[in-house]
PDB file of C-alpha atoms in Angstrom:
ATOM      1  CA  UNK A   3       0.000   0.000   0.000  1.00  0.00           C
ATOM      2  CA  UNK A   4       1.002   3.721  -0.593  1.00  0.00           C
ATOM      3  CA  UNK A   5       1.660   6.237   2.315  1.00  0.00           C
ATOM      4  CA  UNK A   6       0.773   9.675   1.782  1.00  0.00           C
ATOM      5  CA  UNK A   7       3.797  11.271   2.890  1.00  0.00           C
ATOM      6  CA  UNK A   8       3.771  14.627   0.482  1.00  0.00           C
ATOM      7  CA  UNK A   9      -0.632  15.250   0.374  1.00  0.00           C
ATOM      8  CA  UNK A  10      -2.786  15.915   3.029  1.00  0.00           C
ATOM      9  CA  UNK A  11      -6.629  14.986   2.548  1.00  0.00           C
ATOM     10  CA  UNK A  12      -7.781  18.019   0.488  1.00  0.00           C
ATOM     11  CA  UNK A  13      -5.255  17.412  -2.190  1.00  0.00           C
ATOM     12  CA  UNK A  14      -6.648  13.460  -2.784  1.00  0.00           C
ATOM     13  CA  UNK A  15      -9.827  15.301  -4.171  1.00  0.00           C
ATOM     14  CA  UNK A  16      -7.567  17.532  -6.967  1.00  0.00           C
ATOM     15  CA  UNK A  17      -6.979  15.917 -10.697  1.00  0.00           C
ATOM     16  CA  UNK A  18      -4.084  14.121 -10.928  1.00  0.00           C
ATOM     17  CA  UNK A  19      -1.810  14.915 -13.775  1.00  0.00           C
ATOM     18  CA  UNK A  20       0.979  12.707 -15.038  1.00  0.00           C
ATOM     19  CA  UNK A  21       0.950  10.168 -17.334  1.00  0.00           C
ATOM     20  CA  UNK A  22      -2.050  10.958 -20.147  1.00  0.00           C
ATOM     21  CA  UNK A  23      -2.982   6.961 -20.421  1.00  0.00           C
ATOM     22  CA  UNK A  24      -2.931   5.062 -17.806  1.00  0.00           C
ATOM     23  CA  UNK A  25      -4.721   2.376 -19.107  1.00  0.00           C
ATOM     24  CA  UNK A  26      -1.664   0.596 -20.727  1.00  0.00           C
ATOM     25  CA  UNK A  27       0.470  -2.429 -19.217  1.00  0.00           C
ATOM     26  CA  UNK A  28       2.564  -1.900 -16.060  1.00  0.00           C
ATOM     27  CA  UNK A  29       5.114  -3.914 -14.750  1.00  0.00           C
ATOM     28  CA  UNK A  30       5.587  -4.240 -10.966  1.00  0.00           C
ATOM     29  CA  UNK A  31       8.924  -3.210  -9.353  1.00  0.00           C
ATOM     30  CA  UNK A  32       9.883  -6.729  -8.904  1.00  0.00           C
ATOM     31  CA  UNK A  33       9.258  -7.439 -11.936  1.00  0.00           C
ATOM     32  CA  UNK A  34      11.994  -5.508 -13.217  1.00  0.00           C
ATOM     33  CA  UNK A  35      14.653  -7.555 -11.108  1.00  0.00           C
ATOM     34  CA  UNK A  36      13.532 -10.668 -12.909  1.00  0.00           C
ATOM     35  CA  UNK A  37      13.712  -9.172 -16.016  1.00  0.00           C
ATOM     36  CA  UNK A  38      17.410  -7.870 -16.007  1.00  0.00           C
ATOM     37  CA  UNK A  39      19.017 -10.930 -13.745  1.00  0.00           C
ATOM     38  CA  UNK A  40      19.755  -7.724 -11.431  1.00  0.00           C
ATOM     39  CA  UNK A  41      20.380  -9.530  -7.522  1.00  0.00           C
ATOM     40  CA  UNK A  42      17.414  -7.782  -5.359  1.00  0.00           C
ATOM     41  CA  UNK A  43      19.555  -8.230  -2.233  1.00  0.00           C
ATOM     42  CA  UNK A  44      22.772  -5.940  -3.820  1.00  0.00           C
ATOM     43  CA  UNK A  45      22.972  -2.228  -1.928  1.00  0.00           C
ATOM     44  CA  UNK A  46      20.235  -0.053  -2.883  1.00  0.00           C
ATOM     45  CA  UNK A  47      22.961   2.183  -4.929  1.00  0.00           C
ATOM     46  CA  UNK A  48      24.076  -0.879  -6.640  1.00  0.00           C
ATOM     47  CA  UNK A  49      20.784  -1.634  -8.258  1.00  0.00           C
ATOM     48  CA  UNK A  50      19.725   2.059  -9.161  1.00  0.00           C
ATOM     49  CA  UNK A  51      22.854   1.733 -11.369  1.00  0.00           C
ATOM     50  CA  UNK A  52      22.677  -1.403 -12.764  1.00  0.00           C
ATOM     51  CA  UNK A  53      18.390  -0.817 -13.320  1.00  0.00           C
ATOM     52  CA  UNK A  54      19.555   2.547 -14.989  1.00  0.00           C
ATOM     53  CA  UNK A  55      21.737   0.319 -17.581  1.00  0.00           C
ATOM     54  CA  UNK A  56      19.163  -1.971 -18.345  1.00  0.00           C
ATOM     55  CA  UNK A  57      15.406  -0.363 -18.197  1.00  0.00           C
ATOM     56  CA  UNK A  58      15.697   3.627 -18.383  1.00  0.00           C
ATOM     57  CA  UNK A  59      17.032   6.409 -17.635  1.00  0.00           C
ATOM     58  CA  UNK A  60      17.994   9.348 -15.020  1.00  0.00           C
ATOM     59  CA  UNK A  61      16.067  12.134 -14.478  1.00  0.00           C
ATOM     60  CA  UNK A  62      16.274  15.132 -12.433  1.00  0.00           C
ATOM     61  CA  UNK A  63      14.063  18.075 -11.593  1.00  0.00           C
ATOM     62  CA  UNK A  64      14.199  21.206  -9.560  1.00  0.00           C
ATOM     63  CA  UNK A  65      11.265  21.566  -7.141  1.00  0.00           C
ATOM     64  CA  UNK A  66      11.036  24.977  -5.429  1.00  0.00           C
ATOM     65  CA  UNK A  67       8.349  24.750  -2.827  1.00  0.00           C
ATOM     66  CA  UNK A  68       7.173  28.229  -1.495  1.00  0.00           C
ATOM     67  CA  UNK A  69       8.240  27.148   1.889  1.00  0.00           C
ATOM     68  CA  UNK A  70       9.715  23.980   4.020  1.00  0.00           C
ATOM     69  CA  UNK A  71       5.961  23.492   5.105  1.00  0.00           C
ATOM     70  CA  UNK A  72       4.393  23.284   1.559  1.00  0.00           C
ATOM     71  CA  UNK A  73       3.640  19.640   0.914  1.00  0.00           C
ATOM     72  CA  UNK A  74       5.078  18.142  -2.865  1.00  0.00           C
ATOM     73  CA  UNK A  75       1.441  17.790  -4.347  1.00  0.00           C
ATOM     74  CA  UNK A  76       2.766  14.328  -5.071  1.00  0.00           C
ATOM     75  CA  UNK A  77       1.754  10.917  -3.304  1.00  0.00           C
ATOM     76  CA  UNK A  78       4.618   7.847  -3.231  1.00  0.00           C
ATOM     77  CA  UNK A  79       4.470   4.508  -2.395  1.00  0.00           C
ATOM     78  CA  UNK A  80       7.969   2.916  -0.391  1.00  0.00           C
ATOM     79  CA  UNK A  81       8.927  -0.025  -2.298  1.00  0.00           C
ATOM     80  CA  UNK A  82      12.853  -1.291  -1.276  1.00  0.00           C
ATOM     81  CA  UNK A  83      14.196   2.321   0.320  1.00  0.00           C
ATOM     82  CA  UNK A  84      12.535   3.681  -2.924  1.00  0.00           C
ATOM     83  CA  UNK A  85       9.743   6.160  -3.450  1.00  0.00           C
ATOM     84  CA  UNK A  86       7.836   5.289  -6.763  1.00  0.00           C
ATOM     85  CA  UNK A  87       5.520   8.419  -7.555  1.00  0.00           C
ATOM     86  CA  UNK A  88       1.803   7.214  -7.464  1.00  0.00           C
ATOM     87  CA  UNK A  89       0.264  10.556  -8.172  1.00  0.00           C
ATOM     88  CA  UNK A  90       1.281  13.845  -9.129  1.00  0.00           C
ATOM     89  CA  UNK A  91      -1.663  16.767  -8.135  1.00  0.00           C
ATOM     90  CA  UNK A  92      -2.372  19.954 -10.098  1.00  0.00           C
ATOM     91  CA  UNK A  93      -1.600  23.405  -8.515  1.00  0.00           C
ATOM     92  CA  UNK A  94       1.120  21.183  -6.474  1.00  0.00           C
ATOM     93  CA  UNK A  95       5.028  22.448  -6.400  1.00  0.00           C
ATOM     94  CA  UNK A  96       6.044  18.960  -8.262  1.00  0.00           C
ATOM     95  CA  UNK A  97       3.164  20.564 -10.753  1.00  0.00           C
ATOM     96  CA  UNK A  98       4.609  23.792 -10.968  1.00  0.00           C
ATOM     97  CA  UNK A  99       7.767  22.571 -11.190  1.00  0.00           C
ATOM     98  CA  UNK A 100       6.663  20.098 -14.369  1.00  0.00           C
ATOM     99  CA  UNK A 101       5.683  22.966 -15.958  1.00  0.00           C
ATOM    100  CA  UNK A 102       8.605  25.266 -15.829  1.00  0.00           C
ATOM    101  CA  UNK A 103      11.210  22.055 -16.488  1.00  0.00           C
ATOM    102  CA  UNK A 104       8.705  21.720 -19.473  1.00  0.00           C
ATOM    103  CA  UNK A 105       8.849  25.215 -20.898  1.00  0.00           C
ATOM    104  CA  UNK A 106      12.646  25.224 -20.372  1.00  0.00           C
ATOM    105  CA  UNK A 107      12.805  21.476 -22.395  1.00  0.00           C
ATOM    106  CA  UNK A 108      14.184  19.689 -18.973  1.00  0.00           C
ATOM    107  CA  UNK A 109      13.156  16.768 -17.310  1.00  0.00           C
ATOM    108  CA  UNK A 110       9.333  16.058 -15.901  1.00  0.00           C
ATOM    109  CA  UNK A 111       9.039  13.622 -13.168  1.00  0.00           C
ATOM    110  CA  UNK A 112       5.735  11.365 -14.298  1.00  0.00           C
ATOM    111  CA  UNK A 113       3.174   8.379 -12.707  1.00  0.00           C
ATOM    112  CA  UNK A 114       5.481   5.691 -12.188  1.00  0.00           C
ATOM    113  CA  UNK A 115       8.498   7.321 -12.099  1.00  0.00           C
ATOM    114  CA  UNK A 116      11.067   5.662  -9.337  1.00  0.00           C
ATOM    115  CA  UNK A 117      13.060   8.845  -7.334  1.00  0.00           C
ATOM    116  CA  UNK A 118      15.992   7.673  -6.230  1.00  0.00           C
ATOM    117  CA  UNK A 119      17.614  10.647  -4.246  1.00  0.00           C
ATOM    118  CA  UNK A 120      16.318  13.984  -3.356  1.00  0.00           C
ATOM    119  CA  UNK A 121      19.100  16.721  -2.583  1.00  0.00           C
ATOM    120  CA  UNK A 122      22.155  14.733  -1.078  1.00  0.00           C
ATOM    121  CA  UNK A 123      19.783  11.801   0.374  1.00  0.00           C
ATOM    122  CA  UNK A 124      19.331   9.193  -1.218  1.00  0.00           C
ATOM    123  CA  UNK A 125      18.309   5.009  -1.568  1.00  0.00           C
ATOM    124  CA  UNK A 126      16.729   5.269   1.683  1.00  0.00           C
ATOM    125  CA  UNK A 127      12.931   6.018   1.333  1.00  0.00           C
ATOM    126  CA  UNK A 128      12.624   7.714   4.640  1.00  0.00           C
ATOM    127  CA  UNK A 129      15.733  10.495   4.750  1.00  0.00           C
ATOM    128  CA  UNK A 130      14.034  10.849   1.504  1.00  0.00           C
ATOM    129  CA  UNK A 131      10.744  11.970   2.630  1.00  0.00           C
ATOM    130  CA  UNK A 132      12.240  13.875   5.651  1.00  0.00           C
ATOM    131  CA  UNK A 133      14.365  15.969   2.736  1.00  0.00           C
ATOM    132  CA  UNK A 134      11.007  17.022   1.637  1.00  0.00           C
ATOM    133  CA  UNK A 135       9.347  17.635   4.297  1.00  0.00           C
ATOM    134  CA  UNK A 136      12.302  19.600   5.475  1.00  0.00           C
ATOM    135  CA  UNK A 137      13.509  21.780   2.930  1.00  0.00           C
ATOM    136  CA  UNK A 138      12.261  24.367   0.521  1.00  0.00           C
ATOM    137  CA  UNK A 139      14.195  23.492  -2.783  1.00  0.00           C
ATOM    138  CA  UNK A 140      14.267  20.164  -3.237  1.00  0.00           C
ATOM    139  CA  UNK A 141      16.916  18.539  -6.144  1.00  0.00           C
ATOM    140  CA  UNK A 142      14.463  15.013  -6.993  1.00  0.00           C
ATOM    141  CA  UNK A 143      16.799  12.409  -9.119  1.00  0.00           C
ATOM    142  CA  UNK A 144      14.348   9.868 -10.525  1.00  0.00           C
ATOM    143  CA  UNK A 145      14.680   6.577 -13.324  1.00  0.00           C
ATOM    144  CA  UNK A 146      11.800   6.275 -15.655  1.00  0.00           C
ATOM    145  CA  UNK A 147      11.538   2.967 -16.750  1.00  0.00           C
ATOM    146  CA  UNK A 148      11.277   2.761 -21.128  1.00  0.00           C
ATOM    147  CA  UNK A 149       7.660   1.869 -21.648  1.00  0.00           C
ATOM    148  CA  UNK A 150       7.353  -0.347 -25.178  1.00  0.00           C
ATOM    149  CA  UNK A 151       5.297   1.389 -27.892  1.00  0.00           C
ATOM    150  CA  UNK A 152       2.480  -0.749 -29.076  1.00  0.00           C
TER     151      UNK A 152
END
């Protein structure tokens, strides 16, 4: 199950933005280990680089929150010391922050989209979360797995 570390209540009723379909295959996370011979029980770091290599690639977006106390506008759900973005809200700072990396032709972080470090923490879900909850700019690496086009 998903925590909701970065909404609070009100925000669950907003449109979600990220990916435009949804309705197509996913894969689940542990799927991915079986599918690249990758050892689930290597260190966190290990894996990020080796699942880089073999199903996507590295992302990373500026998120400038207007202060410490503004929450993301994005649920996660922890899956092995990783935060895999479930939801992305409109009118949220990861929202705003889509939209200027998108003007600017940078990076978007997207439904689906595994963050990997945020600032100097990362592969450890929780420092993660306390990063954002803590700070005001926020530096969020990420790996978006290649989807196959059918």
């Amino acid at each position: 199950m998903g925590q909701s570390c970065c909404v609070s209540s009100e925000d669950r009723n907003q449109e979600v933005s990220g990916r435009p379909d949804k309705s197509g295959p996913t894969v689940p996370l542990q799927d991915l280990f079986a599918e690249s011979n990758i050892d689930p029980f290597k260190p966190p770091h290990q894996q990020h680089e080796e699942l880089c290599e073999v199903h996507g690639k590295t992302l990373e977006v500026v998120v400038r929150k207007f202060s410490p106390a503004e929450r993301l506008g994005m649920d996660v759900k922890h899956v092995r010391g990783r935060l895999i973005v479930a939801a992305i809200f409109v009118g949220g700072a990861v929202d705003r922050a889509n939209q200027l990396s998108r003007v600017n032709g940078g990076d978007v972080l997207e439904v689906g989209d595994v963050v990997v470090g945020v600032n100097d923490k990362k592969d450890v879900d929780t420092e993660m979360v306390a990063e954002c909850q803590s700070r005001s700019e926020l530096r969020v690496r990420a790996v978006r797995r290649f989807q196959p086009v059918l």
